Amino acid sequence: MKPLAKYVFVTGGVVSGLGKGVLTASLGCLLRARGVAVTLQKIDPYLNVDAGTINPYEHGEVFVTNDGLETDLDIGHYERFLDQDLGHANYLTTGQVYWSVIQRERRGDYLGRTVQVIPHVTEEIKARMRRALEATGSEVVVVEVGGTVGDIEGLPYLEAIRQMRDELPREDVAVVHLAYVPILSTTGELKTKPTQHSVKELRAAGIQPDFIVARCPVPLPENLRRKIALFCDVPVEHVIEDRDLPSIYEVPLFLADEGFDLKLLRRLDLSHKDSDLRAWHDFVRRLKNSEGHVRIAVVGKYVELHDAYLSIVEALRHAGAALGMQVEIQWVPAERVEKEGEKALAGVQGILVPGGFGERGIEGKVWAADYARRQKIPFFGICLGMQVAAIAFARHVLGRKNANSTEFDAHTRDPVIDLLPEQKKIQEKGGTMRLGAYPAELTPGTRVHAAYGLPRIAERHRHRYEFNLDYLEDFVRAGFIPAAFSPDGRLVEALELREHPWYVAVQFHPEFQSRPLRPHPLFLSFLRACSSS
Ligand code: GLN
């Protein structure tokens, strides 16, 4: 028998930022809870080949998959809600699509023909949607079309969806359209007209949605559901309320109360089990009701933009919920630490320095890493955070006053952080860092080893620079010891201070693997130390 292959498309209308990524992730969570083999796919209709070259001011954090793709932060939501590792097959951009089509044209695969958006680009898009199912062995893929209907960039994707609706049996394709029902501040009324207009736009592309998900700030009254149903030509039961909620993790539970999962499964003619969301419920309860409290400073360059550190925030929340504490994040701009020193970090129980690039704010981060060492405040350095901890240690403990990373001072006398010879040769910026999951061996007797309880781990990376082994002996002698190495022993993957309550710095990004129901061991260990300090 041919395996099932069903497609759910999620489009968005009216405005961006309605939570299409969280809606898609929630559908994944709900279908999985009913025993459906489901995967998720994000389409980013921009020309960048991946998200790696886009700065966080544009789209927030760059998320990294196990197989080393730099993606939009929605893939992070997907992994967390679905509890599944995703990869290349789950993320596509217009850059990738055109890249393949143009390469094929150069090879001569279309010889004699004019290469066009329809059918060549749309065929490539459809092939990539099928690949998401094949690569993950799933029977359903929920595909999120980034952007808003009506965007020029989105047109080829809408056309591909239109074609699939024609080509496949009716029960194999469903379209979910997320729109906004705003409240008019002058009269306090909810307005459905923007939703109606966005559905009109979708219809102009030849697509009639099956479900309208109405994002609204307050409960959606029955008469408005009926109005949306009538004007948008969907059954009233297919108008789903998506109310503003205090936490994104409540969205699947809210949608389940709306019966969305069952309605969608019925529309897809799929058999299913009873839903098992007990563990998720339990997690949400702990997230909201935990009584403990801990305040953590996150010292970074883009702190005014919290999405730039989204996975770190989520990892802290997951671990906090598991330990019964609310994690309050104090966002501290690294440049403020440069000016104010101690004052910028007053009253925190832990300091976390996340990943980053470029020189701005570096001295503030180095200062924070050194302050945490001196004051015995729990410290967690991640990627760039490990590099600044190494710089601080070299300067202030080893007395190498000018120690630096060659990323910030190409001619430093003490390059404690440097490029490997193979990285020095690389000229192009896109996709050339050390990316994706790599194994590491843990040093017995270290905190890191105790936290994982494993001899060997795999964690995701996204960096060019590495700890310089020439300095390792000096570091070890002075008490900053390697807690993890690459299996070939060439790369130091984690360092920790011997004489300190909790001072751990890792070259990888543990936050990418934290899941609501499987909090990351290092985040758990860090928060435990913070709450007892
Ligand atoms: N800029 C540093 C490097 O390239 C750190 C990168 C990061 O923190 N993700 O090595």
Coordinates of C-alpha atoms and ligand atoms in Angstrom, one line a residue:
M1 CA 0.0 0.0 0.0
K2 CA 1.2 3.5 -0.8
P3 CA 2.0 5.4 2.4
L4 CA -0.3 8.2 3.3
A5 CA 0.8 11.7 2.2
K6 CA -1.3 14.6 3.4
Y7 CA -0.6 18.3 3.3
V8 CA -1.9 21.0 5.5
F9 CA -1.0 24.5 4.5
V10 CA -0.9 27.4 6.9
T11 CA -1.2 30.9 5.3
G12 CA -1.5 34.2 7.1
G13 CA -3.4 37.4 6.4
V14 CA -3.9 41.0 7.5
V15 CA -0.6 41.6 9.3
S16 CA 2.5 39.7 10.1
G17 CA 3.4 38.6 13.6
L18 CA 0.1 36.9 14.4
G19 CA 1.8 33.7 15.5
K20 CA 1.7 31.6 12.4
G21 CA 4.8 29.7 13.5
V22 CA 3.3 28.9 16.9
L23 CA 0.0 27.9 15.3
T24 CA 1.9 25.5 12.9
A25 CA 3.9 24.2 15.8
S26 CA 0.7 23.7 17.8
L27 CA -0.9 21.7 15.0
G28 CA 2.2 19.5 15.0
C29 CA 1.9 19.0 18.8
L30 CA -1.8 18.2 18.6
L31 CA -1.6 15.7 15.7
R32 CA 1.4 14.0 17.4
A33 CA -0.6 13.7 20.6
R34 CA -3.2 11.8 18.6
G35 CA -0.6 9.3 17.2
V36 CA -0.3 10.8 13.8
A37 CA 3.1 10.7 12.1
V38 CA 3.4 14.4 11.4
T39 CA 6.2 16.7 10.5
L40 CA 6.4 20.5 9.9
Q41 CA 7.9 22.6 7.2
K42 CA 8.6 26.3 7.0
I43 CA 8.8 28.3 3.8
D44 CA 10.6 31.6 4.0
P45 CA 9.9 33.4 0.7
Y46 CA 13.0 35.5 0.7
L47 CA 16.0 35.1 -1.6
N48 CA 18.5 34.3 1.1
V49 CA 19.6 30.7 0.8
D50 CA 19.4 30.2 4.6
A51 CA 18.9 32.5 7.6
G52 CA 22.6 32.4 8.5
T53 CA 23.5 35.7 6.9
I54 CA 20.5 37.7 8.3
N55 CA 21.1 39.8 11.3
P56 CA 18.9 39.3 14.4
Y57 CA 17.3 42.7 13.9
E58 CA 15.6 41.4 10.8
H59 CA 14.0 38.1 12.0
G60 CA 15.4 37.4 15.5
E61 CA 17.5 34.4 16.4
V62 CA 19.1 32.1 13.8
F63 CA 18.2 28.5 14.8
V64 CA 20.5 25.7 13.9
T65 CA 19.4 22.1 13.1
N66 CA 21.3 18.9 13.9
D67 CA 22.2 18.6 10.2
G68 CA 23.7 22.1 10.2
L69 CA 21.2 24.3 8.5
E70 CA 20.8 27.9 9.7
T71 CA 17.1 28.5 9.9
D72 CA 14.4 30.9 11.0
L73 CA 13.4 30.8 14.6
D74 CA 10.1 29.1 13.8
I75 CA 12.0 25.9 13.3
G76 CA 12.9 26.2 16.9
H77 CA 9.2 26.4 17.9
Y78 CA 8.5 23.4 15.7
E79 CA 11.2 21.3 17.3
R80 CA 10.0 22.3 20.8
F81 CA 6.3 21.7 20.2
L82 CA 6.8 18.5 18.1
D83 CA 9.7 17.2 20.1
Q84 CA 11.3 16.1 16.9
D85 CA 14.7 16.9 15.4
L86 CA 14.2 18.7 12.1
G87 CA 16.6 19.4 9.3
H88 CA 17.2 20.5 5.7
A89 CA 13.9 18.9 4.5
N90 CA 11.9 21.0 6.9
Y91 CA 13.0 24.4 5.8
L92 CA 12.9 26.0 2.4
T93 CA 13.6 29.5 1.1
T94 CA 13.1 31.1 -2.3
G95 CA 16.9 31.3 -2.5
Q96 CA 17.2 27.4 -2.3
V97 CA 14.4 26.9 -4.8
Y98 CA 15.9 29.2 -7.4
W99 CA 19.3 27.9 -6.8
S100 CA 18.3 24.3 -7.7
V101 CA 16.3 25.4 -10.7
I102 CA 19.2 27.5 -12.0
Q103 CA 21.7 24.8 -11.4
R104 CA 19.4 22.4 -13.3
E105 CA 19.1 24.8 -16.1
R106 CA 22.9 25.1 -16.4
R107 CA 23.3 21.3 -16.4
G108 CA 21.0 21.2 -19.4
D109 CA 18.1 19.4 -17.7
Y110 CA 15.6 21.7 -19.3
L111 CA 17.4 21.8 -22.6
G112 CA 15.4 23.5 -25.3
R113 CA 12.7 24.8 -23.0
T114 CA 12.1 28.2 -21.5
V115 CA 12.5 28.0 -17.8
Q116 CA 9.6 29.7 -16.0
V117 CA 8.1 30.2 -12.6
I118 CA 5.1 28.1 -13.7
P119 CA 5.8 25.2 -14.1
H120 CA 9.5 24.9 -13.2
V121 CA 9.7 26.8 -10.0
T122 CA 6.3 25.5 -8.8
E123 CA 7.4 21.9 -9.6
E124 CA 10.5 22.4 -7.5
I125 CA 8.4 23.7 -4.6
K126 CA 6.1 20.8 -4.7
A127 CA 9.0 18.3 -4.9
R128 CA 10.4 19.9 -1.7
M129 CA 7.1 19.6 0.1
R130 CA 7.0 15.9 -0.7
R131 CA 10.6 15.5 0.4
A132 CA 9.6 16.7 3.9
L133 CA 7.3 13.7 4.2
E134 CA 9.8 11.3 2.7
A135 CA 12.8 12.5 4.7
T136 CA 11.0 12.2 8.0
G137 CA 8.8 9.2 7.2
S138 CA 5.7 11.1 8.0
E139 CA 2.1 10.9 6.7
V140 CA 1.2 14.5 7.3
V141 CA 3.2 17.6 6.8
V142 CA 2.0 21.0 8.0
V143 CA 3.6 23.6 5.8
E144 CA 3.8 27.2 7.0
V145 CA 4.0 29.8 4.2
G146 CA 6.0 32.7 5.6
G147 CA 4.8 36.3 5.0
T148 CA 1.3 37.5 4.4
V149 CA -1.0 36.6 1.5
G150 CA -0.7 39.3 -1.2
D151 CA 3.1 39.5 -0.8
I152 CA 4.8 39.3 -4.2
E153 CA 7.3 36.9 -2.8
G154 CA 4.7 34.4 -1.7
L155 CA 2.9 34.1 -5.1
P156 CA 4.8 31.0 -6.5
Y157 CA 4.1 29.1 -3.2
L158 CA 0.4 29.9 -3.3
E159 CA 0.4 28.8 -6.9
A160 CA 2.1 25.5 -5.9
I161 CA -0.6 25.0 -3.3
R162 CA -3.4 25.7 -5.7
Q163 CA -2.0 23.1 -8.1
M164 CA -1.7 20.5 -5.3
R165 CA -5.4 21.1 -4.5
D166 CA -6.2 20.2 -8.1
E167 CA -3.9 17.3 -8.4
L168 CA -4.5 15.4 -5.1
P169 CA -7.6 13.9 -3.7
R170 CA -9.6 16.4 -1.7
E171 CA -8.9 14.7 1.6
D172 CA -5.2 15.0 1.1
V173 CA -4.9 18.8 1.2
A174 CA -6.3 21.3 3.7
V175 CA -5.6 25.0 3.9
V176 CA -5.7 26.8 7.2
H177 CA -5.7 30.6 7.0
L178 CA -4.7 32.6 10.1
A179 CA -6.1 36.1 10.1
Y180 CA -6.6 38.9 12.6
V181 CA -9.8 40.1 14.2
P182 CA -8.7 43.4 15.8
I183 CA -10.6 45.4 18.4
L184 CA -11.4 49.0 17.5
S185 CA -10.2 51.1 20.4
T186 CA -12.9 53.8 19.9
T187 CA -15.9 51.5 20.2
G188 CA -14.4 48.4 21.7
E189 CA -15.8 46.3 18.9
L190 CA -14.2 43.3 17.2
K191 CA -13.8 43.7 13.5
T192 CA -14.0 40.9 10.9
K193 CA -13.5 43.0 7.8
P194 CA -9.7 42.6 7.6
T195 CA -10.2 38.8 7.8
Q196 CA -12.7 38.9 5.0
H197 CA -10.3 40.9 2.9
S198 CA -7.4 38.6 3.4
V199 CA -9.5 35.6 2.5
K200 CA -10.5 37.5 -0.7
E201 CA -6.8 37.9 -1.4
L202 CA -6.2 34.1 -0.9
R203 CA -9.1 33.4 -3.2
A204 CA -7.6 35.7 -5.9
A205 CA -4.7 33.2 -5.9
G206 CA -7.2 30.4 -6.5
I207 CA -7.3 29.0 -3.0
Q208 CA -10.4 28.6 -0.9
P209 CA -9.4 28.0 2.8
D210 CA -10.9 25.1 4.7
F211 CA -10.4 26.7 8.2
I212 CA -10.2 30.3 9.3
V213 CA -8.2 30.7 12.5
A214 CA -9.1 34.1 14.0
R215 CA -6.5 35.6 16.2
C216 CA -8.3 37.9 18.6
P217 CA -7.5 39.8 21.7
V218 CA -10.8 38.8 23.5
P219 CA -13.2 35.9 23.1
L220 CA -14.8 35.6 19.7
P221 CA -18.6 35.9 20.0
E222 CA -20.8 33.4 18.2
N223 CA -22.3 36.0 15.9
L224 CA -18.9 36.9 14.6
R225 CA -18.0 33.3 14.0
R226 CA -21.1 33.1 11.9
K227 CA -20.2 36.2 10.1
I228 CA -16.7 35.0 9.3
A229 CA -18.1 31.7 8.2
L230 CA -20.6 33.3 5.9
F231 CA -18.4 35.8 4.3
C232 CA -15.4 33.5 4.0
D233 CA -17.4 30.5 2.8
V234 CA -16.4 28.0 5.4
P235 CA -18.6 25.9 7.8
V236 CA -19.0 27.8 11.1
E237 CA -17.3 24.9 13.0
H238 CA -14.3 25.6 10.8
V239 CA -13.9 29.1 12.3
I240 CA -11.4 28.5 15.1
E241 CA -10.7 31.1 17.8
D242 CA -7.0 31.8 18.6
R243 CA -7.1 34.1 21.5
D244 CA -4.1 36.0 22.9
L245 CA -2.7 33.9 25.7
P246 CA -0.1 34.5 28.4
S247 CA 2.2 31.8 27.1
I248 CA 2.7 30.2 23.7
Y249 CA 2.7 26.8 25.3
E250 CA -1.0 27.3 26.1
V251 CA -1.9 27.6 22.4
P252 CA -2.1 23.8 21.6
L253 CA -4.4 23.3 24.7
F254 CA -6.6 26.2 23.6
L255 CA -6.9 24.9 20.1
A256 CA -7.7 21.4 21.4
D257 CA -10.5 22.9 23.4
E258 CA -11.8 24.4 20.1
G259 CA -11.7 20.9 18.8
F260 CA -9.4 22.0 16.0
D261 CA -7.3 18.8 15.9
L262 CA -10.4 16.5 15.5
K263 CA -11.9 18.8 12.9
L264 CA -8.7 18.8 10.9
L265 CA -8.3 15.0 11.2
R266 CA -11.9 14.6 10.0
R267 CA -11.2 16.9 7.1
L268 CA -8.1 14.8 6.2
D269 CA -10.0 11.6 6.7
L270 CA -7.3 10.3 9.1
S271 CA -7.7 7.7 11.8
H272 CA -6.4 8.7 15.2
K273 CA -6.2 7.9 18.8
D274 CA -7.5 9.7 21.8
S275 CA -5.4 12.8 22.5
D276 CA -2.8 12.4 25.2
L277 CA -1.8 15.9 26.3
R278 CA -1.3 15.1 30.0
A279 CA 2.4 15.8 30.1
W280 CA 1.9 19.1 28.2
H281 CA -0.9 20.2 30.5
D282 CA 1.3 19.4 33.5
F283 CA 4.2 21.4 32.0
V284 CA 1.9 24.4 31.4
R285 CA 0.6 24.2 34.9
R286 CA 4.2 24.3 36.3
L287 CA 5.2 27.0 34.0
K288 CA 2.4 29.3 35.3
N289 CA 2.1 28.3 38.9
S290 CA 5.6 27.7 40.1
E291 CA 6.3 29.5 43.3
G292 CA 10.1 29.6 43.3
H293 CA 11.8 32.6 41.7
V294 CA 15.2 33.2 40.3
R295 CA 16.6 36.2 38.5
I296 CA 19.1 35.7 35.7
A297 CA 21.1 38.4 33.9
V298 CA 21.4 37.8 30.1
V299 CA 24.3 40.0 29.0
G300 CA 24.2 40.5 25.2
K301 CA 24.4 42.8 22.3
Y302 CA 20.8 42.5 21.0
V303 CA 19.0 42.4 24.4
E304 CA 16.4 45.1 23.4
L305 CA 15.2 42.5 21.0
H306 CA 14.3 39.4 23.0
D307 CA 13.7 37.2 19.9
A308 CA 17.4 37.3 19.2
Y309 CA 17.8 35.0 22.2
L310 CA 14.6 33.1 21.8
S311 CA 15.9 29.5 22.4
I312 CA 17.8 30.7 25.5
V313 CA 14.7 32.2 26.9
E314 CA 12.7 29.0 26.2
A315 CA 15.5 26.7 27.6
L316 CA 15.4 28.8 30.8
R317 CA 11.6 28.5 31.0
H318 CA 11.7 24.7 30.4
A319 CA 14.3 24.2 33.2
G320 CA 12.5 26.6 35.5
A321 CA 9.2 24.8 35.1
A322 CA 10.8 21.5 35.8
L323 CA 12.4 22.9 39.0
G324 CA 9.3 24.7 40.1
M325 CA 10.6 28.3 39.6
Q326 CA 9.7 31.3 37.6
V327 CA 12.8 32.6 35.8
E328 CA 12.9 36.3 35.6
I329 CA 15.3 37.5 32.9
Q330 CA 17.1 40.8 33.4
W331 CA 18.2 41.9 30.0
V332 CA 21.5 43.7 30.3
P333 CA 23.0 45.4 27.3
A334 CA 26.7 44.5 27.2
E335 CA 27.5 48.1 26.5
R336 CA 25.8 49.2 29.7
V337 CA 28.1 46.8 31.6
E338 CA 31.1 48.6 30.0
K339 CA 29.8 51.9 31.4
E340 CA 28.3 50.9 34.7
G341 CA 30.1 47.7 35.7
E342 CA 28.6 46.1 38.9
K343 CA 25.6 48.3 38.9
A344 CA 24.2 46.8 35.7
L345 CA 24.3 43.4 37.4
A346 CA 23.0 44.2 40.8
G347 CA 20.6 41.7 42.4
V348 CA 21.0 38.8 40.0
Q349 CA 21.5 35.3 41.1
G350 CA 23.1 34.1 37.9
I351 CA 24.8 35.5 34.8
L352 CA 24.4 34.1 31.3
V353 CA 26.4 35.3 28.3
P354 CA 24.9 34.0 25.1
G355 CA 26.4 33.6 21.6
G356 CA 27.2 36.5 19.4
F357 CA 29.3 38.0 16.7
G358 CA 31.3 41.2 16.2
E359 CA 33.2 43.5 18.5
R360 CA 30.4 45.7 19.9
G361 CA 29.9 45.1 23.6
I362 CA 32.7 42.6 23.9
E363 CA 34.5 44.3 26.8
G364 CA 31.2 44.4 28.8
K365 CA 30.8 40.7 28.3
V366 CA 34.4 40.0 29.3
W367 CA 33.9 42.2 32.4
A368 CA 30.7 40.3 33.3
A369 CA 32.5 36.9 33.0
D370 CA 35.3 38.1 35.2
Y371 CA 32.9 39.6 37.8
A372 CA 31.0 36.3 38.0
R373 CA 34.3 34.5 38.6
R374 CA 35.4 36.9 41.4
Q375 CA 32.0 37.2 43.1
K376 CA 31.3 33.5 42.8
I377 CA 28.0 34.1 41.0
P378 CA 26.8 31.2 38.9
F379 CA 27.9 31.8 35.3
F380 CA 26.8 30.2 32.1
G381 CA 28.8 31.1 28.9
I382 CA 27.4 29.9 25.6
C383 CA 29.5 30.0 22.4
L384 CA 30.8 33.6 22.4
G385 CA 30.1 33.4 26.1
M386 CA 32.7 30.7 26.5
Q387 CA 35.2 32.7 24.4
V388 CA 34.8 35.8 26.6
A389 CA 35.2 33.7 29.7
A390 CA 38.5 32.4 28.3
I391 CA 39.6 35.9 27.5
A392 CA 38.7 37.2 30.9
F393 CA 40.5 34.3 32.6
A394 CA 43.7 34.8 30.5
R395 CA 43.7 38.5 31.2
H396 CA 42.9 38.5 34.9
V397 CA 44.2 35.2 36.2
L398 CA 47.0 34.4 33.9
G399 CA 48.1 38.0 33.7
R400 CA 48.0 38.1 29.9
K401 CA 46.7 41.7 29.8
N402 CA 46.1 41.8 26.0
A403 CA 44.6 38.4 25.6
N404 CA 41.8 38.4 23.0
S405 CA 40.1 36.5 20.2
T406 CA 41.5 37.2 16.8
E407 CA 37.9 38.0 15.8
F408 CA 38.2 41.2 17.7
D409 CA 42.0 41.9 17.6
A410 CA 43.6 40.2 14.7
H411 CA 47.1 41.0 16.0
T412 CA 46.7 40.2 19.7
R413 CA 49.9 38.9 21.4
D414 CA 47.7 36.3 23.2
P415 CA 45.1 34.8 20.8
V416 CA 43.4 32.5 23.3
I417 CA 40.6 32.2 20.8
D418 CA 41.6 31.8 17.2
L419 CA 40.6 30.4 13.9
L420 CA 41.6 26.8 13.0
P421 CA 43.9 26.6 9.9
E422 CA 41.0 25.2 7.8
Q423 CA 38.7 28.1 8.7
K424 CA 41.4 30.6 7.8
K425 CA 41.2 29.6 4.2
I426 CA 37.4 30.3 3.9
Q427 CA 36.4 33.4 2.0
E428 CA 32.6 33.1 1.7
K429 CA 30.4 33.9 4.6
G430 CA 27.2 31.9 3.9
G431 CA 27.0 28.4 5.6
T432 CA 30.8 28.2 6.2
M433 CA 30.9 28.1 10.0
R434 CA 31.2 25.0 12.1
L435 CA 27.5 24.2 12.0
G436 CA 25.2 21.5 13.3
A437 CA 25.6 18.7 15.8
Y438 CA 29.0 17.3 16.7
P439 CA 30.0 14.7 19.3
A440 CA 32.0 15.7 22.4
E441 CA 33.5 13.6 25.1
L442 CA 33.0 14.7 28.7
T443 CA 35.7 14.7 31.4
P444 CA 34.8 12.5 34.3
G445 CA 34.6 14.4 37.6
T446 CA 33.4 17.7 36.1
R447 CA 30.1 19.4 36.7
V448 CA 29.3 19.1 33.0
H449 CA 29.8 15.4 33.1
A450 CA 27.6 15.1 36.3
A451 CA 24.9 17.2 34.7
Y452 CA 24.6 15.1 31.6
G453 CA 25.4 11.8 33.4
L454 CA 26.8 10.6 30.1
P455 CA 30.4 10.1 28.8
R456 CA 29.6 11.3 25.3
I457 CA 27.1 13.9 24.0
A458 CA 26.2 15.6 20.7
E459 CA 25.5 19.3 20.7
R460 CA 24.9 21.9 18.0
H461 CA 27.4 24.5 16.9
R462 CA 27.5 27.7 15.1
H463 CA 30.9 29.5 15.2
R464 CA 34.2 30.0 13.4
Y465 CA 36.6 30.5 16.3
E466 CA 37.9 28.0 18.8
F467 CA 39.8 27.8 22.0
N468 CA 43.5 27.9 21.3
L469 CA 45.1 24.7 22.6
D470 CA 48.5 26.4 23.1
Y471 CA 47.0 28.0 26.3
L472 CA 45.3 24.8 27.7
E473 CA 48.1 23.8 30.1
D474 CA 48.2 27.3 31.6
F475 CA 44.4 27.3 32.0
V476 CA 44.4 23.9 33.6
R477 CA 47.2 24.8 36.0
A478 CA 45.3 27.9 37.1
G479 CA 42.0 26.0 37.6
F480 CA 39.9 26.6 34.4
I481 CA 39.6 23.0 33.2
P482 CA 38.3 21.5 30.0
A483 CA 35.1 19.6 30.7
A484 CA 34.5 18.4 27.1
F485 CA 36.7 17.7 24.0
S486 CA 35.9 16.8 20.4
P487 CA 36.6 13.1 20.0
D488 CA 39.9 13.8 18.2
G489 CA 41.0 16.0 21.1
R490 CA 41.7 19.0 18.9
L491 CA 38.8 21.2 20.1
V492 CA 37.9 22.3 23.6
E493 CA 34.1 22.1 23.8
A494 CA 33.6 23.2 27.4
L495 CA 35.5 24.7 30.2
E496 CA 34.6 25.0 33.9
L497 CA 36.2 26.6 36.9
R498 CA 37.3 24.3 39.7
E499 CA 37.0 26.8 42.6
H500 CA 33.6 28.2 42.0
P501 CA 30.0 27.2 42.8
W502 CA 29.0 27.0 39.1
Y503 CA 31.0 28.4 36.3
V504 CA 30.5 26.6 33.0
A505 CA 31.3 27.8 29.5
V506 CA 30.5 25.8 26.4
Q507 CA 31.4 26.2 22.8
F508 CA 28.2 24.8 21.6
H509 CA 24.5 25.9 21.9
P510 CA 22.7 23.7 24.4
E511 CA 19.6 25.8 24.1
F512 CA 18.7 24.4 20.7
Q513 CA 18.1 21.0 22.2
S514 CA 16.0 22.0 25.2
R515 CA 12.4 20.8 25.0
P516 CA 9.4 21.6 27.2
L517 CA 9.2 18.1 28.4
R518 CA 12.9 17.4 28.2
P519 CA 14.7 20.4 29.8
H520 CA 18.4 20.6 29.1
P521 CA 20.6 19.2 31.8
L522 CA 23.0 22.2 31.7
F523 CA 20.2 24.6 32.1
L524 CA 18.8 22.6 35.0
S525 CA 22.1 22.4 36.7
F526 CA 22.7 26.2 36.2
L527 CA 19.3 27.1 37.6
R528 CA 19.8 24.8 40.6
A529 CA 23.1 26.5 41.3
C530 CA 21.5 30.0 40.9
S531 CA 18.6 29.2 43.3
S532 CA 21.0 28.0 46.0
S533 CA 23.4 30.9 45.7
Ligands
GLN1 N1 31.7 34.9 17.0 C1 32.1 33.7 17.6 C2 32.6 32.7 16.6 O1 32.4 32.8 15.4 C3 31.0 33.1 18.4 C4 29.8 32.6 17.6 C5 28.6 32.4 18.5 O2 28.5 32.8 19.6 N2 27.6 31.7 17.9 O3 33.3 31.8 16.9

